[in-house]
Amino acid sequence: MRFWVAIVGFFLLTAADLLPQHGALAAQGNRVALVIGNSKYVYAPALPNPASDARLMADVLRKVGFNVIEGVDLDYAGMRDRLNKFTEASYDADTALIYYAGHGLQVNGKNYLIPVDAELTAPAHLKTRTVQMDELLAALPPDPAVGIVILDACRDNPLARTLAASLPKSRSTTAPGLAPIDVSGSDVGTGGVLIAFATDPGAVSYDGGGANSPYTTSLARHIAEPGVELQSALTRVRGEVTAETNGKQRPWHNASLGREVFIGPQTALPPAPVQPAAQPSATAAPAESASSDGRGWEIEQRVWDEASKRNTLAHYEAYLQQFPNGAFADLARLNIDQLKKQPATVVANVQSETSRSATAVEPTAAPKPETDAGTELTESAIGLDRQGKVDLQERLLAIGYDLDADGDLGAKTRRAIGQWQEANGLPTTTFLTPKQYARLKLDTDDALRTYRAKQASEAPAKKQESVAPQRPQKPQPVVRARPRRQDQREAANPRPAPKPRATPARKSAYHMCSGIDGTFQIPAEQRCPLSGYANH
């Protein structure tokens, strides 16, 4: 009899230990989440993080009791299908959450999410090839449920530039990032809605250098933190991301909630009672959890915060070694898997000074994002107009390459791009990627300013040389019109024609003399004979 009493007591104690940990989650009721991450775009360069961001968020939400509808790299039909399933599943939910990572754009103050197969070359494509933000809000359950929408979709978007070129300038305008959303309408109800953005309205968010974006990494760390209300968690996320990006990215949210919302347990887990330390043995297993080895929740939280901040295999493995069944154990394993999928990077082991020289491994630098090979597609994604092409050519001219700044990326310009790529250790394709273009601009800003200042100072001299010197012309005499009366008088009394001037006779070299025998000539200098002759 005593045996069975002991067994029943053991089960009651076990159940009592589990109640504080899971009671808060049970009180949350029916909770549904839609998680989408789009990375592999057909008509735009692939994004490195959204797919892994979505997997991370789906794992975090499942652990705190959400029914997660998940999709990665969805086309238009796939996004519609997941949205319809979410609408049906969340209709009677107490809390409904939508998380989206990928490309998005705003046109005339309205936001659109872009499937991976969207090609936006005409204004009508906004209605037929994207999912409008209003449709996500319409999919949230009715009052008094709480609706939450989280958007990590403010990345630099070449599809938006392509669409902007086709939109009528007088009717439609595009802008970077996403537009703010007003959630203070009268139809919100007592539950309310919260909209969270990865960065400020109209700004661009960053993918970062790890397996996940800075925003989603911080969001996964804080959104389900026990005892932390949702808006407080988002405030912590804003602070961390702002600090990590040196103020370039500032997450924000807009809420009209009627009550406090907790994604994780509503109360922090109490520290487990201290158990007598077991004697160590050669085959002793690692500590099972924070409660089994006497460590409190705060200790585990600090270890996890450090691991997620460092975001390295060594730190996650150190966490798992201490807390193999801890609250963040599955998340740590997921991050380890994501880090192992990245290009291998050999890191030198930290060793003591005495053994370092014998076993140290030379570190191998991770590949830089701008070393991706450029193609016509990646260069068209930059969206250079004629002025942008002239600017690119002037930058190459400023650093010494031979070409013409004519706005036409011809053979000379291609050759210069290839030479620049070769000089910087990049694939020599003669076509740029967006990241190579950003690097070129950064490297040539100073040279470009010097080049343009020199061109501006030489412009007046070149203009003067191009103008040929001209001899001043003599002013022509002014011909005055004759009075009409004089013309009439001359017509009535015409002047006689002028007599021709007599041409003077040519003086002869002889002259004539007369005598009894007639006339005869003698030289002009002689005189005629006097006897019987007459001088003519």
Coordinates of C-alpha atoms in Angstrom, one line a residue:
M1 CA 0.0 0.0 0.0
R2 CA 2.8 2.4 0.9
F3 CA 4.4 1.6 -2.5
W4 CA 1.3 2.8 -4.4
V5 CA 1.0 5.9 -2.2
A6 CA 4.6 6.8 -3.0
I7 CA 4.0 6.3 -6.7
V8 CA 1.0 8.6 -6.7
G9 CA 2.8 11.2 -4.7
F10 CA 5.7 11.1 -7.2
F11 CA 3.3 11.8 -10.1
L12 CA 1.6 14.6 -8.2
L13 CA 4.9 16.3 -7.5
T14 CA 6.0 15.9 -11.1
A15 CA 2.8 17.5 -12.3
A16 CA 3.2 20.3 -9.8
D17 CA 6.7 21.0 -11.1
L18 CA 5.4 21.2 -14.7
L19 CA 2.5 23.5 -14.0
P20 CA 4.4 26.8 -13.5
Q21 CA 6.4 26.2 -16.7
H22 CA 3.5 25.5 -19.0
G23 CA 0.5 27.1 -17.2
A24 CA 1.2 30.5 -18.9
L25 CA 1.3 28.9 -22.3
A26 CA -2.0 27.0 -21.7
A27 CA -3.6 30.2 -20.7
Q28 CA -2.8 31.8 -24.1
G29 CA -5.5 29.8 -25.9
N30 CA -5.6 29.1 -29.6
R31 CA -2.7 30.8 -31.4
V32 CA -2.0 30.6 -35.1
A33 CA 1.0 31.9 -37.1
L34 CA 1.7 32.4 -40.8
V35 CA 5.5 32.4 -41.5
I36 CA 6.8 33.1 -45.1
G37 CA 10.4 33.7 -46.2
N38 CA 11.2 34.4 -49.9
S39 CA 14.9 34.3 -51.0
K40 CA 15.2 32.7 -54.5
Y41 CA 13.7 35.4 -56.8
V42 CA 13.6 34.7 -60.5
Y43 CA 13.8 38.2 -61.8
A44 CA 16.0 39.7 -59.0
P45 CA 19.2 38.6 -57.2
A46 CA 18.6 36.0 -54.5
L47 CA 18.4 37.3 -50.9
P48 CA 20.7 35.4 -48.5
N49 CA 18.6 35.4 -45.3
P50 CA 14.8 35.4 -45.6
A51 CA 14.4 31.6 -46.0
S52 CA 16.6 30.9 -42.9
D53 CA 14.9 33.8 -41.0
A54 CA 11.5 32.2 -41.6
R55 CA 12.7 28.8 -40.4
L56 CA 14.1 30.4 -37.3
M57 CA 10.9 32.3 -36.5
A58 CA 8.7 29.2 -37.2
D59 CA 10.8 27.2 -34.7
V60 CA 10.5 29.9 -32.0
L61 CA 6.7 30.2 -32.4
R62 CA 6.1 26.5 -32.4
K63 CA 8.0 26.2 -29.1
V64 CA 5.6 28.6 -27.4
G65 CA 2.5 26.9 -28.6
F66 CA 1.6 28.4 -32.0
N67 CA 0.1 26.4 -34.8
V68 CA 2.5 27.5 -37.6
I69 CA 1.6 27.6 -41.3
E70 CA 5.0 27.9 -43.0
G71 CA 6.2 28.6 -46.5
V72 CA 9.7 29.2 -48.0
D73 CA 10.4 30.6 -51.5
L74 CA 6.7 30.8 -52.5
D75 CA 5.4 31.8 -55.9
Y76 CA 2.2 33.8 -56.3
A77 CA 0.0 30.7 -56.1
G78 CA 1.9 29.4 -53.1
M79 CA 1.5 32.7 -51.2
R80 CA -2.2 32.8 -51.9
D81 CA -2.6 29.2 -50.8
R82 CA -0.8 29.8 -47.4
L83 CA -2.8 33.0 -46.8
N84 CA -6.1 31.2 -47.4
K85 CA -5.1 28.4 -45.0
F86 CA -4.1 30.9 -42.4
T87 CA -7.4 32.8 -42.8
E88 CA -9.4 29.7 -42.2
A89 CA -7.2 28.4 -39.3
S90 CA -7.0 31.7 -37.4
Y91 CA -10.7 32.6 -37.7
D92 CA -11.5 31.5 -34.1
A93 CA -7.9 32.1 -32.7
D94 CA -7.2 34.3 -29.7
T95 CA -3.8 35.5 -31.2
A96 CA -2.9 35.5 -34.9
L97 CA 0.6 36.4 -36.1
I98 CA 2.0 36.9 -39.6
Y99 CA 5.7 37.0 -40.2
Y100 CA 7.1 37.8 -43.7
A101 CA 10.7 38.1 -44.9
G102 CA 11.6 38.9 -48.5
H103 CA 11.1 41.7 -51.0
G104 CA 8.4 44.3 -50.6
L105 CA 7.6 47.7 -52.1
Q106 CA 5.3 50.7 -51.6
V107 CA 3.4 52.5 -54.4
N108 CA 1.3 55.6 -53.5
G109 CA 1.5 54.8 -49.8
K110 CA 0.4 51.2 -50.1
N111 CA 2.6 48.2 -49.4
Y112 CA 2.9 45.0 -51.5
L113 CA 4.7 41.7 -50.8
I114 CA 6.5 40.1 -53.7
P115 CA 6.4 36.3 -54.6
V116 CA 9.5 34.8 -56.0
D117 CA 8.1 34.5 -59.5
A118 CA 6.9 38.1 -59.8
E119 CA 8.1 40.1 -62.9
L120 CA 6.9 43.7 -62.4
T121 CA 7.1 45.4 -65.8
A122 CA 3.6 47.0 -66.0
P123 CA 1.3 48.8 -63.6
A124 CA -1.3 46.0 -63.8
H125 CA 1.2 43.6 -62.3
L126 CA 0.7 45.2 -58.9
K127 CA -2.8 43.7 -58.8
T128 CA -2.0 40.4 -60.5
R129 CA 1.5 39.4 -59.3
T130 CA 1.8 40.7 -55.7
V131 CA 0.0 40.3 -52.4
Q132 CA -1.2 43.6 -51.0
M133 CA -0.7 44.4 -47.3
D134 CA -4.4 45.1 -46.9
E135 CA -5.1 41.4 -47.7
L136 CA -2.9 40.4 -44.8
L137 CA -4.8 42.7 -42.4
A138 CA -8.1 41.3 -43.7
A139 CA -6.9 37.7 -43.0
L140 CA -6.5 38.5 -39.2
P141 CA -9.3 37.2 -37.0
P142 CA -12.2 39.4 -35.8
D143 CA -12.4 41.1 -32.5
P144 CA -11.5 40.4 -29.7
A145 CA -8.6 38.5 -31.1
V146 CA -5.1 40.1 -31.2
G147 CA -3.5 40.5 -34.7
I148 CA 0.2 40.8 -35.1
V149 CA 2.1 41.5 -38.4
I150 CA 5.9 41.5 -38.5
L151 CA 7.6 42.6 -41.8
D152 CA 11.3 42.1 -42.5
A153 CA 10.7 43.2 -46.1
C154 CA 12.4 46.6 -46.4
R155 CA 15.4 45.5 -48.4
D156 CA 16.9 47.3 -51.5
N157 CA 14.6 46.2 -54.3
P158 CA 15.5 46.1 -58.0
L159 CA 11.9 45.0 -58.9
A160 CA 10.6 48.3 -57.5
R161 CA 12.9 50.2 -59.8
T162 CA 11.8 48.2 -62.8
L163 CA 8.1 48.8 -61.9
A164 CA 8.8 52.6 -61.3
A165 CA 10.0 52.9 -64.9
S166 CA 6.6 51.6 -66.2
L167 CA 4.4 53.7 -64.0
P168 CA 2.7 56.9 -65.2
K169 CA 4.6 59.7 -63.6
S170 CA 1.5 61.8 -63.0
R171 CA -0.4 59.0 -61.1
S172 CA 1.9 56.7 -59.3
T173 CA 5.0 57.0 -57.3
T174 CA 7.4 54.5 -55.6
A175 CA 9.7 55.0 -52.7
P176 CA 12.3 53.0 -50.9
G177 CA 11.3 50.6 -48.1
L178 CA 7.7 50.3 -46.9
A179 CA 5.0 52.9 -46.0
P180 CA 3.7 53.2 -42.5
I181 CA 0.3 51.6 -41.7
D182 CA -2.4 53.3 -39.6
V183 CA -3.9 50.8 -37.1
S184 CA -5.9 53.3 -35.1
G185 CA -9.1 52.8 -37.0
S186 CA -12.5 52.4 -35.3
D187 CA -12.8 48.8 -36.4
V188 CA -9.9 47.5 -34.5
G189 CA -11.9 46.4 -31.5
T190 CA -10.8 45.5 -28.0
G191 CA -8.1 43.0 -29.1
G192 CA -6.2 45.3 -31.4
V193 CA -3.5 45.1 -34.0
L194 CA 0.3 45.5 -33.9
I195 CA 2.4 46.1 -37.0
A196 CA 6.2 45.8 -36.7
F197 CA 8.7 46.8 -39.3
A198 CA 12.4 45.9 -39.6
T199 CA 13.3 49.5 -40.1
D200 CA 11.9 53.0 -40.3
P201 CA 9.3 53.9 -43.0
G202 CA 11.0 54.5 -46.3
A203 CA 14.3 53.1 -45.1
V204 CA 16.2 49.9 -46.1
S205 CA 17.0 47.0 -43.8
Y206 CA 20.2 44.9 -43.9
D207 CA 20.7 41.2 -44.4
G208 CA 23.9 41.1 -42.2
G209 CA 26.7 38.7 -42.4
G210 CA 25.3 35.8 -40.4
A211 CA 22.8 33.1 -41.1
N212 CA 20.0 35.5 -40.2
S213 CA 19.3 39.2 -40.6
P214 CA 20.1 41.4 -37.6
Y215 CA 16.4 42.1 -37.1
T216 CA 15.2 38.5 -37.0
T217 CA 18.2 37.4 -34.9
S218 CA 17.2 39.9 -32.2
L219 CA 13.5 39.3 -32.7
A220 CA 13.9 35.5 -32.1
R221 CA 15.9 36.3 -29.0
H222 CA 13.3 38.5 -27.3
I223 CA 9.8 37.9 -28.7
A224 CA 9.2 34.7 -26.7
E225 CA 11.3 35.8 -23.6
P226 CA 9.4 34.6 -20.5
G227 CA 7.7 37.5 -18.6
V228 CA 8.4 40.1 -21.4
E229 CA 5.4 41.8 -22.9
L230 CA 5.4 42.0 -26.8
Q231 CA 5.9 45.8 -27.1
S232 CA 8.7 45.6 -24.5
A233 CA 10.4 42.9 -26.5
L234 CA 10.2 45.0 -29.7
T235 CA 11.7 47.9 -27.8
R236 CA 14.7 45.7 -26.9
V237 CA 15.0 44.6 -30.5
R238 CA 15.1 48.2 -31.7
G239 CA 17.9 49.0 -29.3
E240 CA 20.0 46.0 -30.3
V241 CA 19.6 46.4 -34.0
T242 CA 20.2 50.1 -33.9
A243 CA 23.4 49.5 -32.0
E244 CA 24.6 46.7 -34.2
T245 CA 24.1 48.7 -37.4
N246 CA 25.5 51.9 -36.0
G247 CA 22.2 53.6 -36.3
K248 CA 21.6 52.8 -40.0
Q249 CA 18.6 50.5 -39.3
R250 CA 16.1 51.4 -36.6
P251 CA 13.2 48.9 -36.2
W252 CA 9.8 50.4 -35.2
H253 CA 6.2 49.3 -34.5
N254 CA 2.8 50.8 -34.5
A255 CA 0.2 49.3 -32.2
S256 CA -3.4 49.7 -31.1
L257 CA -3.7 46.9 -28.6
G258 CA -6.4 46.7 -26.0
R259 CA -4.3 44.6 -23.5
E260 CA -0.9 43.3 -22.8
V261 CA 0.3 40.5 -25.2
F262 CA 2.8 37.8 -24.2
I263 CA 4.2 35.6 -27.0
G264 CA 6.3 33.6 -24.5
P265 CA 5.2 32.6 -20.9
Q266 CA 3.5 35.4 -19.1
T267 CA 5.7 35.0 -16.0
A268 CA 9.4 34.3 -15.8
L269 CA 10.2 30.7 -14.9
P270 CA 11.2 30.6 -11.2
P271 CA 14.7 29.2 -10.4
A272 CA 14.6 25.5 -9.6
P273 CA 15.4 24.4 -6.0
V274 CA 19.1 23.7 -5.4
Q275 CA 19.8 20.0 -5.5
P276 CA 22.8 18.4 -3.7
A277 CA 25.6 18.2 -6.1
A278 CA 26.2 14.7 -7.3
Q279 CA 29.7 13.2 -7.1
P280 CA 31.5 13.5 -10.4
S281 CA 32.4 10.3 -12.2
A282 CA 34.4 9.4 -15.3
T283 CA 31.2 8.7 -17.2
A284 CA 29.0 11.5 -15.8
A285 CA 26.7 13.0 -18.4
P286 CA 26.5 16.8 -19.0
A287 CA 24.0 18.7 -16.9
E288 CA 20.5 18.1 -18.2
S289 CA 19.0 21.5 -17.7
A290 CA 19.2 24.7 -15.6
S291 CA 16.9 23.1 -13.0
S292 CA 18.7 19.8 -12.6
D293 CA 22.2 21.2 -11.9
G294 CA 21.1 24.1 -9.7
R295 CA 21.5 26.9 -12.2
G296 CA 18.7 29.3 -12.3
W297 CA 16.8 30.7 -15.3
E298 CA 18.8 33.9 -15.2
I299 CA 22.1 32.0 -15.6
E300 CA 20.8 30.1 -18.6
Q301 CA 19.4 33.4 -20.1
R302 CA 22.8 35.0 -19.8
V303 CA 24.6 32.1 -21.4
W304 CA 22.0 32.1 -24.3
D305 CA 22.2 35.9 -24.8
E306 CA 26.0 35.6 -25.1
A307 CA 25.7 32.7 -27.6
S308 CA 23.2 34.4 -29.8
K309 CA 25.1 37.7 -29.7
R310 CA 28.3 36.0 -30.8
N311 CA 26.5 33.7 -33.3
T312 CA 29.3 31.2 -33.6
L313 CA 29.3 27.4 -33.5
A314 CA 31.6 27.4 -30.4
H315 CA 29.2 29.6 -28.4
Y316 CA 26.1 27.6 -29.3
E317 CA 27.8 24.3 -28.6
A318 CA 29.0 25.7 -25.2
Y319 CA 25.4 26.5 -24.4
L320 CA 24.2 23.0 -25.3
Q321 CA 27.0 21.5 -23.3
Q322 CA 25.7 23.2 -20.2
F323 CA 21.9 23.1 -21.0
P324 CA 21.3 20.2 -23.5
N325 CA 17.6 20.3 -22.6
G326 CA 17.3 24.1 -21.9
A327 CA 14.6 26.4 -23.1
F328 CA 16.7 27.4 -26.2
A329 CA 18.3 24.1 -26.9
D330 CA 16.4 23.4 -30.1
L331 CA 17.0 27.0 -31.3
A332 CA 20.7 26.5 -30.6
R333 CA 20.8 23.3 -32.7
L334 CA 18.9 25.0 -35.5
N335 CA 21.5 27.9 -35.5
I336 CA 24.3 25.4 -35.5
D337 CA 22.8 23.6 -38.6
Q338 CA 22.4 27.0 -40.4
L339 CA 26.0 28.0 -39.6
K340 CA 27.3 24.6 -40.9
K341 CA 25.5 25.2 -44.2
Q342 CA 27.5 28.4 -44.8
P343 CA 30.8 28.2 -46.8
A344 CA 33.4 26.5 -44.5
T345 CA 35.6 28.8 -42.6
V346 CA 38.6 27.4 -40.7
V347 CA 39.1 29.3 -37.5
A348 CA 42.3 29.0 -35.5
N349 CA 41.7 27.4 -32.1
V350 CA 42.4 29.5 -29.1
Q351 CA 45.1 27.7 -27.2
S352 CA 47.6 28.4 -24.5
E353 CA 50.8 30.2 -25.4
T354 CA 52.8 27.0 -24.9
S355 CA 51.0 24.9 -27.4
R356 CA 49.8 27.5 -29.9
S357 CA 52.8 27.2 -32.2
A358 CA 52.4 23.5 -32.6
T359 CA 48.7 23.2 -33.4
A360 CA 47.4 26.5 -34.6
V361 CA 45.5 26.6 -37.9
E362 CA 45.8 29.5 -40.3
P363 CA 42.4 31.2 -40.6
T364 CA 40.8 31.3 -44.1
A365 CA 38.9 34.4 -44.9
A366 CA 35.2 33.9 -45.7
P367 CA 34.2 34.9 -49.3
K368 CA 33.1 38.5 -49.7
P369 CA 29.6 39.1 -51.0
E370 CA 30.9 41.3 -53.8
T371 CA 32.9 38.4 -55.3
D372 CA 29.8 37.0 -56.9
A373 CA 30.1 36.9 -60.7
G374 CA 28.4 39.7 -62.5
T375 CA 26.0 39.1 -65.4
E376 CA 23.7 41.2 -67.5
L377 CA 20.8 40.4 -65.1
T378 CA 22.8 41.5 -62.0
E379 CA 23.8 44.7 -63.7
S380 CA 20.2 45.4 -64.8
A381 CA 19.1 45.0 -61.2
I382 CA 21.1 48.1 -60.3
G383 CA 18.7 50.1 -62.4
L384 CA 21.1 52.6 -64.0
D385 CA 19.5 55.3 -66.1
R386 CA 21.5 57.4 -68.6
Q387 CA 22.8 59.8 -65.9
G388 CA 23.7 56.8 -63.7
K389 CA 25.8 55.3 -66.6
V390 CA 27.5 58.6 -67.1
D391 CA 28.3 58.7 -63.4
L392 CA 29.7 55.2 -63.6
Q393 CA 31.9 56.2 -66.5
E394 CA 33.2 59.3 -64.8
R395 CA 34.1 57.2 -61.8
L396 CA 36.2 54.9 -64.0
L397 CA 37.7 57.9 -65.7
A398 CA 38.6 59.4 -62.3
I399 CA 40.7 56.4 -61.4
G400 CA 42.6 56.4 -64.7
Y401 CA 40.7 54.1 -67.1
D402 CA 40.4 55.1 -70.8
L403 CA 36.8 55.5 -72.0
D404 CA 34.2 58.1 -73.1
A405 CA 31.6 59.4 -70.6
D406 CA 28.8 59.2 -73.2
G407 CA 26.2 57.3 -71.2
D408 CA 26.6 54.2 -73.5
L409 CA 28.3 51.2 -71.8
G410 CA 30.2 50.2 -74.9
A411 CA 33.3 48.3 -75.6
K412 CA 35.7 50.8 -73.9
T413 CA 33.5 50.9 -70.7
R414 CA 33.2 47.1 -70.6
R415 CA 37.0 46.8 -70.9
A416 CA 37.5 49.3 -68.1
I417 CA 35.0 47.5 -65.8
G418 CA 36.8 44.2 -66.5
Q419 CA 40.2 45.8 -65.7
W420 CA 38.8 47.3 -62.4
Q421 CA 37.4 43.9 -61.5
E422 CA 40.7 42.2 -62.2
A423 CA 42.6 44.8 -60.1
N424 CA 40.3 44.2 -57.2
G425 CA 40.4 40.4 -57.3
L426 CA 36.8 40.0 -58.6
P427 CA 35.5 37.7 -61.4
T428 CA 36.3 39.5 -64.6
T429 CA 32.9 39.4 -66.3
T430 CA 32.8 43.1 -67.4
F431 CA 29.3 43.2 -65.8
L432 CA 28.7 44.5 -62.2
T433 CA 26.7 43.1 -59.4
P434 CA 24.8 45.6 -57.0
K435 CA 27.5 44.9 -54.3
Q436 CA 30.4 45.4 -56.7
Y437 CA 28.8 48.7 -57.8
A438 CA 28.4 49.8 -54.2
R439 CA 32.1 49.0 -53.6
L440 CA 33.1 50.9 -56.8
K441 CA 31.2 54.0 -55.6
L442 CA 32.8 53.8 -52.2
D443 CA 36.3 53.4 -53.6
T444 CA 35.9 56.3 -56.1
D445 CA 34.0 59.0 -54.2
D446 CA 37.2 61.1 -53.5
A447 CA 38.6 60.6 -57.0
L448 CA 35.3 61.6 -58.5
R449 CA 35.1 64.8 -56.6
T450 CA 38.7 65.7 -57.7
Y451 CA 37.9 64.8 -61.3
R452 CA 34.8 66.9 -61.5
A453 CA 36.4 69.9 -59.8
K454 CA 39.2 69.7 -62.4
Q455 CA 36.7 69.4 -65.3
A456 CA 34.8 72.4 -64.0
S457 CA 38.0 74.5 -63.7
E458 CA 39.1 73.6 -67.3
A459 CA 35.7 74.1 -68.9
P460 CA 36.1 77.9 -69.5
A461 CA 39.5 77.5 -71.2
K462 CA 38.2 74.7 -73.5
K463 CA 35.2 76.8 -74.4
Q464 CA 37.4 79.7 -75.4
E465 CA 39.6 77.5 -77.5
S466 CA 36.7 76.1 -79.3
V467 CA 35.6 79.5 -80.6
A468 CA 37.6 80.5 -83.8
P469 CA 38.9 84.2 -83.9
Q470 CA 37.0 86.3 -86.4
R471 CA 38.2 89.5 -88.2
P472 CA 36.0 92.5 -87.6
Q473 CA 34.1 93.5 -90.7
K474 CA 34.0 97.1 -92.1
P475 CA 30.6 98.7 -91.7
Q476 CA 28.9 99.0 -95.1
P477 CA 27.9 102.5 -96.2
V478 CA 24.2 103.2 -95.7
V479 CA 22.4 103.7 -99.1
R480 CA 19.7 106.3 -98.7
A481 CA 16.7 106.1 -100.9
R482 CA 16.3 108.9 -103.5
P483 CA 13.4 111.2 -103.2
R484 CA 10.5 110.3 -105.5
R485 CA 10.2 113.9 -106.9
Q486 CA 13.8 113.8 -108.1
D487 CA 13.1 110.5 -109.9
Q488 CA 10.1 112.1 -111.6
R489 CA 12.0 115.2 -112.7
E490 CA 14.8 113.2 -114.2
A491 CA 12.4 111.0 -116.0
A492 CA 10.7 114.1 -117.6
N493 CA 14.1 115.8 -118.5
P494 CA 16.6 113.1 -119.2
R495 CA 20.2 114.1 -119.2
P496 CA 22.1 113.9 -122.4
A497 CA 24.4 111.0 -122.6
P498 CA 27.9 112.0 -121.8
K499 CA 30.2 112.5 -124.8
P500 CA 32.9 110.0 -125.1
R501 CA 36.2 111.5 -124.2
A502 CA 38.6 111.8 -127.2
T503 CA 41.6 109.6 -127.0
P504 CA 44.7 111.6 -127.4
A505 CA 46.5 110.9 -130.8
R506 CA 49.7 109.2 -130.6
K507 CA 52.6 111.4 -131.5
S508 CA 54.2 110.3 -134.8
A509 CA 58.0 109.8 -135.1
Y510 CA 57.9 111.5 -138.6
H511 CA 56.4 114.6 -140.1
M512 CA 55.5 115.6 -143.7
C513 CA 57.4 118.1 -146.0
S514 CA 56.3 119.5 -149.4
G515 CA 58.4 120.2 -152.3
I516 CA 58.3 120.6 -156.1
D517 CA 58.3 116.9 -156.4
G518 CA 55.4 116.5 -154.0
T519 CA 55.2 115.5 -150.3
F520 CA 57.6 113.4 -148.4
Q521 CA 58.3 112.3 -144.8
I522 CA 61.4 113.0 -142.7
P523 CA 62.2 112.2 -139.1
A524 CA 60.4 114.5 -136.6
E525 CA 63.7 115.8 -135.2
Q526 CA 64.8 117.1 -138.7
R527 CA 63.5 120.2 -140.4
C528 CA 62.2 120.4 -143.9
P529 CA 64.6 121.9 -146.6
L530 CA 64.1 125.7 -147.0
S531 CA 64.4 125.9 -150.8
G532 CA 61.2 125.2 -152.4
Y533 CA 59.8 123.1 -149.6
A534 CA 57.0 123.7 -147.1
N535 CA 57.0 122.3 -143.7
H536 CA 53.9 120.4 -142.7

